[in-house]
XYZ file of N, CA and C in Angstrom:
423
model
N 83.500 89.983 100.350
C 84.732 90.486 100.941
C 84.574 91.999 101.136
N 84.716 92.465 102.368
C 84.562 93.878 102.677
C 85.781 94.409 103.414
N 86.916 94.511 102.747
C 88.090 95.045 103.430
C 87.943 96.553 103.657
N 88.530 97.029 104.720
C 88.516 98.475 104.954
C 89.605 99.168 104.163
N 90.677 98.444 103.839
C 91.799 99.030 103.111
C 92.154 98.147 101.934
N 92.349 98.771 100.778
C 92.704 98.059 99.556
C 93.972 98.690 98.985
N 94.940 97.846 98.638
C 96.153 98.297 97.965
C 96.112 97.712 96.555
N 96.120 98.596 95.560
C 96.083 98.156 94.167
C 97.467 98.355 93.577
N 98.102 97.244 93.260
C 99.475 97.256 92.760
C 100.400 96.804 93.875
N 100.950 95.616 93.745
C 101.759 95.031 94.824
C 103.223 94.931 94.449
N 103.690 95.887 93.702
C 105.129 95.936 93.446
C 105.841 96.382 94.714
N 107.025 96.920 94.565
C 107.827 97.342 95.711
C 107.074 98.359 96.569
N 106.477 99.356 95.942
C 105.794 100.411 96.685
C 104.531 99.892 97.371
N 103.729 99.134 96.660
C 102.499 98.604 97.229
C 102.744 97.662 98.391
N 103.715 96.768 98.239
C 104.031 95.849 99.337
C 104.617 96.590 100.531
N 105.397 97.623 100.257
C 105.940 98.434 101.350
C 104.816 99.128 102.109
N 103.837 99.660 101.383
C 102.687 100.302 102.032
C 101.905 99.284 102.860
N 101.684 98.102 102.314
C 100.947 97.065 103.034
C 101.691 96.663 104.303
N 102.997 96.484 104.200
C 103.783 96.121 105.386
C 103.670 97.200 106.464
N 103.751 98.455 106.047
C 103.670 99.561 107.010
C 102.302 99.593 107.693
N 101.244 99.372 106.934
C 99.899 99.343 107.523
C 99.790 98.232 108.561
N 100.361 97.080 108.255
C 100.321 95.961 109.204
C 101.153 96.275 110.447
N 102.320 96.915 110.264
C 103.148 97.310 111.414
C 102.412 98.312 112.306
N 101.555 99.120 111.698
C 100.796 100.130 112.452
C 99.542 99.549 113.085
N 99.330 98.227 112.951
C 98.241 97.582 113.647
C 97.045 97.187 112.806
N 97.064 97.466 111.513
C 95.948 97.035 110.676
C 95.951 95.513 110.588
N 94.803 94.919 110.744
C 94.666 93.469 110.689
C 94.722 92.992 109.234
N 95.293 91.823 109.019
C 95.317 91.268 107.659
C 93.909 91.024 107.146
N 92.939 90.871 108.029
C 91.560 90.678 107.580
C 90.943 91.977 107.062
N 91.550 93.104 107.398
C 91.054 94.407 106.933
C 91.816 94.926 105.723
N 92.713 94.119 105.187
C 93.561 94.556 104.082
C 93.494 93.550 102.943
N 93.247 94.050 101.740
C 93.273 93.214 100.539
C 94.119 93.915 99.500
N 94.889 93.138 98.767
C 95.704 93.679 97.695
C 95.190 93.163 96.357
N 95.409 93.954 95.328
C 95.016 93.582 93.969
C 96.266 93.678 93.100
N 96.541 92.611 92.376
C 97.742 92.578 91.533
C 97.478 91.697 90.329
N 98.028 92.110 89.194
C 97.813 91.369 87.954
C 98.952 90.384 87.648
N 100.159 90.653 88.137
C 101.316 89.813 87.811
C 101.405 88.612 88.751
N 101.344 87.387 88.205
C 101.334 86.182 89.051
C 102.519 86.061 89.994
N 103.722 86.463 89.564
C 104.888 86.339 90.444
C 104.772 87.273 91.650
N 104.191 88.444 91.448
C 104.008 89.384 92.545
C 102.867 88.928 93.451
N 101.839 88.318 92.859
C 100.741 87.757 93.645
C 101.299 86.720 94.615
N 102.193 85.893 94.134
C 102.798 84.858 94.981
C 103.592 85.487 96.123
N 104.306 86.570 95.843
C 105.082 87.241 96.885
C 104.158 87.838 97.948
N 103.078 88.460 97.518
C 102.124 89.047 98.463
C 101.477 87.947 99.309
N 101.134 86.851 98.685
C 100.534 85.729 99.417
C 101.526 85.158 100.425
N 102.807 85.141 100.054
C 103.851 84.663 100.964
C 103.903 85.527 102.230
N 103.562 86.807 102.092
C 103.524 87.711 103.246
C 102.210 87.583 104.021
N 101.404 86.594 103.636
C 100.119 86.310 104.258
C 99.094 87.423 104.035
N 99.235 88.121 102.902
C 98.254 89.118 102.522
C 97.167 88.457 101.689
N 95.950 88.948 101.827
C 94.884 88.474 100.943
C 95.071 89.180 99.606
N 95.067 88.382 98.542
C 95.371 88.925 97.224
C 94.286 88.538 96.230
N 93.845 89.521 95.467
C 92.976 89.272 94.321
C 93.871 89.358 93.101
N 93.959 88.285 92.362
C 94.765 88.278 91.136
C 93.884 88.773 89.998
N 94.193 89.953 89.516
C 93.413 90.515 88.426
C 93.848 91.923 88.105
N 93.279 92.456 87.050
C 93.612 93.775 86.538
C 92.779 94.834 87.263
N 93.431 95.702 87.995
C 92.749 96.736 88.753
C 92.050 97.774 87.896
N 92.336 97.795 86.601
C 91.632 98.727 85.719
C 90.291 98.163 85.266
N 90.030 96.917 85.598
C 88.767 96.290 85.218
C 87.741 96.447 86.336
N 86.600 96.962 85.992
C 85.528 97.208 86.961
C 85.187 95.937 87.742
N 85.127 94.801 87.063
C 84.770 93.538 87.724
C 85.803 93.148 88.777
N 87.076 93.363 88.489
C 88.130 93.015 89.446
C 88.101 93.951 90.642
N 88.139 95.242 90.377
C 88.181 96.209 91.467
C 86.903 96.169 92.293
N 85.788 95.904 91.622
C 84.502 95.839 92.318
C 84.391 94.692 93.310
N 85.282 93.722 93.212
C 85.284 92.618 94.183
C 85.742 93.079 95.558
N 86.527 94.154 95.610
C 87.095 94.580 96.890
C 86.810 96.028 97.255
N 86.607 96.890 96.289
C 86.304 98.292 96.591
C 84.790 98.457 96.570
N 84.246 98.811 97.729
C 82.798 98.962 97.885
C 82.529 100.305 98.557
N 81.280 100.681 98.690
C 80.983 101.913 99.435
C 81.464 101.869 100.888
N 81.752 100.684 101.413
C 82.219 100.539 102.795
C 83.739 100.619 102.928
N 84.444 100.629 101.821
C 85.904 100.707 101.859
C 86.309 102.065 102.421
N 87.262 102.057 103.342
C 87.691 103.312 103.977
C 88.917 103.919 103.320
N 89.833 103.058 102.820
C 91.089 103.555 102.261
C 91.469 102.747 101.027
N 91.959 103.458 100.009
C 92.479 102.808 98.811
C 93.841 103.417 98.520
N 94.829 102.547 98.375
C 96.176 102.981 97.988
C 96.423 102.442 96.593
N 96.740 103.344 95.668
C 96.977 102.956 94.276
C 98.455 103.148 93.964
N 99.134 102.020 93.686
C 100.555 102.079 93.353
C 100.853 101.367 92.039
N 99.805 101.109 91.269
C 99.963 100.401 90.000
C 100.612 101.317 88.969
N 101.373 100.742 88.093
C 101.994 101.514 87.021
C 101.605 100.945 85.687
N 101.793 101.655 84.633
C 102.354 103.005 84.562
C 101.404 104.054 85.129
N 101.845 105.309 85.160
C 101.076 106.379 85.784
C 99.658 106.495 85.247
N 99.492 106.334 83.952
C 98.158 106.446 83.365
C 97.227 105.377 83.934
N 97.776 104.204 84.193
C 97.007 103.115 84.811
C 96.600 103.497 86.225
N 97.519 104.094 86.969
C 97.221 104.524 88.331
C 96.093 105.558 88.340
N 96.113 106.475 87.377
C 95.065 107.494 87.303
C 93.719 106.839 86.991
N 93.708 105.875 86.091
C 92.455 105.197 85.752
C 91.907 104.415 86.947
N 92.772 103.707 87.650
C 92.346 102.947 88.832
C 91.807 103.897 89.897
N 92.448 105.044 90.044
C 91.980 106.053 90.994
C 90.559 106.482 90.657
N 90.306 106.730 89.378
C 88.980 107.143 88.941
C 87.937 106.068 89.244
N 88.268 104.815 88.961
C 87.345 103.717 89.238
C 87.096 103.557 90.739
N 88.175 103.613 91.522
C 88.042 103.452 92.973
C 87.176 104.564 93.557
N 87.371 105.778 93.093
C 86.573 106.896 93.601
C 85.095 106.701 93.265
N 84.807 106.223 92.065
C 83.416 105.994 91.673
C 82.782 104.886 92.519
N 83.563 103.877 92.873
C 83.039 102.750 93.641
C 82.912 103.047 95.129
N 83.730 103.955 95.628
C 83.717 104.281 97.050
C 83.903 105.784 97.236
N 82.829 106.542 97.100
C 82.921 108.006 97.139
C 83.479 108.589 98.433
N 83.365 107.871 99.542
C 83.827 108.418 100.819
C 85.200 107.899 101.258
N 85.767 106.962 100.521
C 87.079 106.418 100.895
C 88.160 107.484 100.730
N 89.210 107.354 101.517
C 90.402 108.164 101.304
C 91.236 107.433 100.257
N 91.507 108.098 99.146
C 92.266 107.490 98.057
C 93.629 108.179 97.969
N 94.675 107.373 98.056
C 96.047 107.858 97.954
C 96.669 107.189 96.734
N 97.228 108.004 95.850
C 97.763 107.484 94.594
C 99.224 107.874 94.438
N 100.029 106.928 93.985
C 101.434 107.198 93.671
C 101.592 107.259 92.155
N 102.258 108.298 91.689
C 102.646 108.417 90.287
C 104.134 108.719 90.256
N 104.760 108.424 89.162
C 106.191 108.702 89.039
C 106.440 110.121 88.536
N 105.627 110.558 87.594
C 105.814 111.845 86.932
C 105.036 112.935 87.653
N 105.724 113.937 88.146
C 105.086 115.030 88.883
C 104.042 115.751 88.025
N 104.190 115.732 86.717
C 103.225 116.391 85.833
C 101.860 115.714 85.842
N 101.783 114.473 86.318
C 100.502 113.764 86.349
C 99.763 113.901 87.688
N 100.359 114.607 88.632
C 99.708 114.813 89.931
C 98.334 115.461 89.780
N 98.192 116.538 88.979
C 96.863 117.145 88.849
C 95.829 116.200 88.237
N 96.261 115.333 87.334
C 95.333 114.380 86.724
C 94.850 113.359 87.748
N 95.753 112.902 88.605
C 95.360 111.953 89.645
C 94.389 112.610 90.625
N 94.623 113.871 90.932
C 93.692 114.581 91.824
C 92.318 114.724 91.176
N 92.295 115.099 89.897
C 91.010 115.229 89.195
C 90.306 113.893 89.067
N 91.072 112.811 89.051
C 90.482 111.472 88.960
C 89.875 111.038 90.288
N 90.189 111.764 91.362
C 89.567 111.451 92.646
C 90.507 111.170 93.791
N 91.810 111.294 93.581
C 92.747 111.041 94.679
C 92.678 112.165 95.707
N 92.622 111.794 96.961
C 92.688 112.778 98.042
C 94.117 113.256 98.246
N 95.046 112.336 98.035
C 96.470 112.642 98.188
C 97.209 111.962 97.047
N 98.210 112.652 96.510
C 99.018 112.099 95.423
C 100.475 112.265 95.786
N 101.226 111.200 95.622
C 102.655 111.218 95.874
C 103.378 111.025 94.555
N 104.182 112.012 94.169
C 105.031 111.875 92.983
C 106.331 111.244 93.463
N 106.479 109.952 93.224
C 107.594 109.208 93.823
C 108.958 109.719 93.376
N 109.084 110.159 92.136
C 110.381 110.658 91.674
C 110.761 111.924 92.437
N 109.789 112.796 92.672
C 110.027 114.034 93.403
C 110.385 113.740 94.854
N 109.623 112.861 95.494
C 109.868 112.536 96.898
C 111.186 111.801 97.091
N 111.555 110.957 96.144
C 112.843 110.256 96.262
C 113.985 111.262 96.214
N 113.892 112.218 95.311
C 114.924 113.251 95.227
C 115.007 114.070 96.509
N 113.867 114.435 97.066
C 113.849 115.193 98.321
C 114.457 114.377 99.453
N 114.100 113.106 99.522
C 114.626 112.249 100.591
C 116.141 112.112 100.482
N 116.630 111.958 99.261
C 118.080 111.844 99.079
C 118.787 113.112 99.548
N 118.239 114.247 99.186
C 118.851 115.521 99.600
C 118.799 115.685 101.128
N 117.673 115.290 101.729
C 117.547 115.404 103.181
C 118.518 114.499 103.922
N 118.869 113.383 103.292
C 119.796 112.436 103.929
C 121.192 113.052 104.079
N 121.472 114.067 103.290
C 122.758 114.732 103.438
C 122.826 115.500 104.751
N 121.652 115.754 105.336
C 121.565 116.400 106.644
C 122.401 117.669 106.731
N 122.219 118.508 105.716
C 122.912 119.794 105.732
C 124.348 119.751 105.273
N 124.827 118.599 104.826
C 126.228 118.493 104.435
C 126.544 119.299 103.182
N 125.512 119.659 102.411
C 125.752 120.406 101.183
C 125.860 121.892 101.393
N 125.612 122.366 102.608
C 125.708 123.801 102.900
C 127.157 124.231 103.050
N 127.441 125.443 102.588
C 128.822 125.947 102.721
C 128.887 127.041 103.722
């Protein structure tokens, strides 16, 4: 299996990322997801995504889909420490891939970058910014 894009963690954020990639034209044959929770695996499969059921922190599991040919890896697994570890493994397995990692705690952004993420999204920070932006200037006096 040589997918060009791998999403590790298929919770709300991971499935949302996968859906967006498909809406932007990525083929389901170029996308594989990795998830450890059976109920979430079933949901991803229902969306016709290819799913590897397993722990993304395990070299054997991640090595089934992340190769030197992988172009993009999205890490949305939690907790944050798990996401950082998966990022480190993915970077080691695919040195040239673009790795994007989501963490909840803004204080862990530097750790995710040091682990090999090209881009890190602190979801708590971005959610707060998005909420404020939705006010569309209504808070100004």
